[in-house]
């Protein structure tokens, strides 16, 4: 055995040992129902697997229909009782407190998130900080913007609107950036006065459990917030079909979203759906190419490529394509692929072996479809993890599966164009419409193209910078509805109109 090989083996063993030591300190996870951490009714569990070692981290209680029903009944009782009767200021104090507690535990939550998902810890720290701000933001927004309108009719009527909480909200969240995305739903649901049952993704349960512990510490009344871990086919399905759950907010894959809507249709539930994406980034010849390169690289390779708004389709004007591609290759070769718990890691392992196999299969499809595959390196000491190196697909074209279908990994397909109308047509030629990015120094063209792209969200000369006040959501197969800012009120509250007569208006006198 060579000295270099011995060093790699030693480094590998050291990294694995670090992950296993952290996992050994974690307790098994229970459900959180009616203010208590409890086992599933049938005592069932499932294993939580590390994306870095592919070894078991801990056991997770596996909720079933009976556990969902127990959680719903406790949430319904809280909504009709103590929580529903709180004054707004008292309710929002709890919401602010949750944000403060998250901030106090930022480093710990970020570590758990990286251990569980494979996301680099430098990125999870920022996500957790944003999560704390989500609670404060929604508390502020409810205080300042959740108000009604008044419509006066001469001296006969005053008509006014009020917002009231809907009831029990079922929140189904994904495994990519799970903690941050959970707060996007939990914060507005609680701030507007609903009670919550969270069904987190089974692949990333650690920080969801930490959320339950924080909310328990914040002292919310029993039943206001509940977590039922489990699988979509059992716990998720029971939540969607439960007659006492009025709202379902789902973030995840498009086909699953369609199934959820079918299963909840009989109960006439309201849905918010943030689904898949295959977002274009368009770089015109007059763009600031270095900044566009920064944005394109960050937009597809951050979060390990597991992000719904990733710019996975790159369209380059043919006059700058060769230069841009050469610089993109250099970036890909220099991206630091490493242990997600190390501060300088930029890309970590994909969350699960099944997902890793799916992404690798798309790379085979790309090769079969005629793409040239340019890929970075994966260090030998990372061999046990679900690593896919940052990858560029050259010679791609719009009809290919790897351009039409969501890969959800660190893979970007590169294509060229000549004219504005041509690239708009190509950008729109997919089933998805979540996000889009346009780079040009011709501001008229920037606006024009942004208007023409079929997408719920567009950024011009910008990476994916999220303003919490703005609506978030997609068009086409990328979703239904909008959350974010006061737009969340349309989903999480019922708007009631109250008509008050202030004079003696005419009333027909039938039968008099």
Coordinates of N, CA, C and O in Angstrom, one line a residue, residues 348-409:
X348 N -21.8 18.9 -1.0 CA -21.7 17.6 -0.2 C -22.4 16.5 -0.9 O -22.8 16.6 -2.1
X349 N -22.7 15.4 -0.1 CA -23.4 14.3 -0.7 C -24.9 14.5 -0.9 O -25.5 15.3 -0.2
X350 N -25.5 13.8 -1.9 CA -26.9 13.9 -2.1 C -27.6 13.1 -0.9 O -26.9 12.2 -0.3
X351 N -28.8 13.4 -0.6 CA -29.4 13.0 0.6 C -29.6 11.5 0.8 O -29.5 11.0 1.9
X352 N -29.8 10.8 -0.2 CA -30.2 9.4 -0.1 C -29.7 8.6 -1.3 O -29.6 9.1 -2.4
X353 N -29.4 7.3 -1.0 CA -28.9 6.4 -2.1 C -29.9 6.4 -3.3 O -29.4 6.4 -4.5
X354 N -31.2 6.3 -3.0 CA -32.2 6.2 -4.1 C -32.1 7.5 -5.0 O -32.2 7.4 -6.2
X355 N -31.9 8.6 -4.3 CA -31.8 9.9 -5.1 C -30.5 9.9 -5.9 O -30.4 10.3 -7.0
X356 N -29.4 9.5 -5.3 CA -28.1 9.4 -5.9 C -28.2 8.6 -7.2 O -27.7 8.9 -8.2
X357 N -28.8 7.4 -7.0 CA -29.0 6.5 -8.2 C -29.8 7.1 -9.3 O -29.5 6.9 -10.5
X358 N -30.8 7.9 -8.9 CA -31.6 8.6 -9.9 C -30.8 9.6 -10.7 O -30.9 9.7 -11.9
X359 N -30.0 10.4 -10.0 CA -29.2 11.4 -10.6 C -28.2 10.8 -11.5 O -28.0 11.2 -12.7
X360 N -27.5 9.7 -11.0 CA -26.6 9.0 -11.9 C -27.2 8.4 -13.1 O -26.6 8.4 -14.2
X361 N -28.4 8.0 -13.0 CA -29.1 7.4 -14.1 C -29.4 8.5 -15.2 O -29.3 8.2 -16.4
X362 N -29.7 9.7 -14.7 CA -29.8 10.8 -15.7 C -28.5 11.1 -16.4 O -28.5 11.5 -17.6
X363 N -27.4 10.9 -15.8 CA -26.1 11.1 -16.5 C -25.9 10.1 -17.6 O -25.3 10.4 -18.6
X364 N -26.4 8.9 -17.3 CA -26.3 7.8 -18.3 C -27.2 8.2 -19.5 O -26.9 8.0 -20.7
X365 N -28.4 8.7 -19.2 CA -29.3 9.1 -20.2 C -28.7 10.2 -21.0 O -28.8 10.3 -22.3
X366 N -28.1 11.2 -20.4 CA -27.4 12.3 -21.1 C -26.4 11.8 -22.1 O -26.3 12.3 -23.2
X367 N -25.6 10.8 -21.7 CA -24.6 10.2 -22.6 C -25.3 9.6 -23.8 O -24.9 9.7 -24.9
X368 N -26.4 8.8 -23.5 CA -27.1 8.1 -24.5 C -27.7 9.1 -25.5 O -27.9 8.9 -26.7
X369 N -28.1 10.3 -25.0 CA -28.8 11.3 -25.8 C -27.8 12.1 -26.6 O -28.2 13.0 -27.4
X370 N -26.5 11.9 -26.4 CA -25.4 12.6 -27.2 C -24.8 13.7 -26.5 O -24.0 14.5 -27.2
X371 N -25.0 13.9 -25.2 CA -24.3 15.0 -24.5 C -22.8 14.7 -24.2 O -22.5 13.5 -24.0
X372 N -22.0 15.7 -24.2 CA -20.7 15.6 -23.7 C -20.7 15.9 -22.2 O -21.2 17.0 -21.8
X373 N -20.2 15.1 -21.3 CA -20.3 15.2 -19.9 C -19.0 15.7 -19.3 O -18.0 15.0 -19.4
X374 N -19.0 16.9 -18.7 CA -17.9 17.5 -18.1 C -18.1 17.5 -16.6 O -19.1 18.0 -16.1
X375 N -17.2 16.8 -15.8 CA -17.5 16.6 -14.4 C -16.3 16.9 -13.5 O -15.2 16.6 -14.0
X376 N -16.5 17.4 -12.3 CA -15.5 17.6 -11.4 C -15.1 16.3 -10.7 O -15.6 15.2 -11.1
X377 N -14.2 16.3 -9.8 CA -13.7 15.1 -9.1 C -14.3 15.0 -7.7 O -14.6 15.9 -7.1
X378 N -14.4 13.7 -7.3 CA -14.8 13.4 -5.9 C -13.6 12.7 -5.2 O -13.1 11.7 -5.7
X379 N -13.1 13.3 -4.1 CA -12.0 12.8 -3.4 C -12.2 11.4 -2.9 O -13.4 11.0 -2.6
X380 N -11.2 10.5 -3.0 CA -11.3 9.1 -2.6 C -11.9 8.9 -1.2 O -12.6 8.0 -1.0
X381 N -11.5 9.8 -0.3 CA -11.9 9.6 1.1 C -13.4 9.8 1.3 O -13.9 9.6 2.4
X382 N -14.1 10.2 0.2 CA -15.6 10.4 0.3 C -16.4 9.3 -0.3 O -17.6 9.4 -0.5
X383 N -15.7 8.1 -0.5 CA -16.3 7.1 -1.3 C -17.6 6.4 -0.7 O -18.3 5.8 -1.4
X384 N -17.8 6.6 0.6 CA -19.0 6.0 1.2 C -20.2 6.9 1.0 O -21.4 6.4 1.3
X385 N -20.0 8.1 0.7 CA -21.2 9.0 0.6 C -21.8 9.0 -0.8 O -21.4 8.5 -1.7
X386 N -23.0 9.7 -0.8 CA -23.8 9.8 -2.1 C -23.4 10.9 -2.9 O -24.1 11.8 -3.2
X387 N -22.1 10.9 -3.4 CA -21.6 12.1 -4.0 C -21.7 12.0 -5.6 O -21.4 11.0 -6.2
X388 N -22.3 13.1 -6.1 CA -22.2 13.4 -7.5 C -21.5 14.7 -7.7 O -21.9 15.7 -7.2
X389 N -20.4 14.6 -8.5 CA -19.6 15.8 -8.7 C -20.4 16.9 -9.5 O -21.2 16.5 -10.3
X390 N -20.1 18.1 -9.3 CA -20.7 19.2 -10.2 C -20.4 18.8 -11.7 O -19.3 18.5 -12.1
X391 N -21.5 18.9 -12.5 CA -21.5 18.3 -13.8 C -22.1 19.3 -14.9 O -23.1 19.9 -14.6
X392 N -21.4 19.4 -16.0 CA -22.0 20.2 -17.1 C -22.3 19.2 -18.3 O -21.6 18.3 -18.6
X393 N -23.5 19.4 -18.9 CA -23.9 18.7 -20.0 C -23.8 19.6 -21.3 O -24.6 20.5 -21.4
X394 N -22.8 19.3 -22.1 CA -22.7 20.1 -23.3 C -23.4 19.4 -24.5 O -23.7 18.2 -24.4
X395 N -23.6 20.1 -25.6 CA -24.3 19.6 -26.8 C -25.7 19.2 -26.4 O -26.2 18.2 -27.1
X396 N -26.3 19.8 -25.5 CA -27.7 19.5 -25.1 C -28.6 20.2 -26.1 O -28.3 21.2 -26.7
X397 N -29.9 19.7 -26.2 CA -30.9 20.3 -26.9 C -32.2 20.1 -26.2 O -32.4 19.2 -25.4
X398 N -33.2 21.0 -26.6 CA -34.4 21.1 -25.8 C -35.2 19.8 -25.7 O -35.9 19.6 -24.7
X399 N -35.2 19.0 -26.7 CA -36.1 17.8 -26.7 C -35.5 16.7 -25.8 O -36.2 15.7 -25.6
X400 N -34.3 16.8 -25.4 CA -33.7 15.7 -24.6 C -34.4 15.6 -23.2 O -34.8 16.6 -22.6
X401 N -34.4 14.4 -22.7 CA -35.0 14.2 -21.3 C -34.3 14.9 -20.3 O -34.9 15.4 -19.3
X402 N -32.9 15.0 -20.4 CA -32.2 15.7 -19.4 C -32.4 17.2 -19.4 O -32.0 17.9 -18.5
X403 N -33.0 17.7 -20.4 CA -33.4 19.2 -20.5 C -34.9 19.3 -20.1 O -35.3 20.3 -19.5
X404 N -35.7 18.3 -20.3 CA -37.1 18.4 -20.0 C -37.5 18.0 -18.6 O -38.5 18.5 -18.1
X405 N -36.7 17.1 -18.0 CA -37.1 16.5 -16.7 C -36.2 17.1 -15.6 O -35.0 17.4 -15.8
X406 N -36.8 17.1 -14.4 CA -36.1 17.7 -13.3 C -35.1 16.6 -12.7 O -35.5 15.5 -12.3
X407 N -33.8 16.9 -12.7 CA -32.8 16.0 -12.2 C -32.6 16.2 -10.7 O -32.4 15.2 -10.0
X408 N -32.7 17.4 -10.2 CA -32.6 17.7 -8.8 C -31.2 17.3 -8.2 O -31.1 16.7 -7.2
X409 N -30.2 17.7 -9.0 CA -28.8 17.4 -8.6 C -27.9 18.4 -9.2 O -28.3 19.3 -9.9

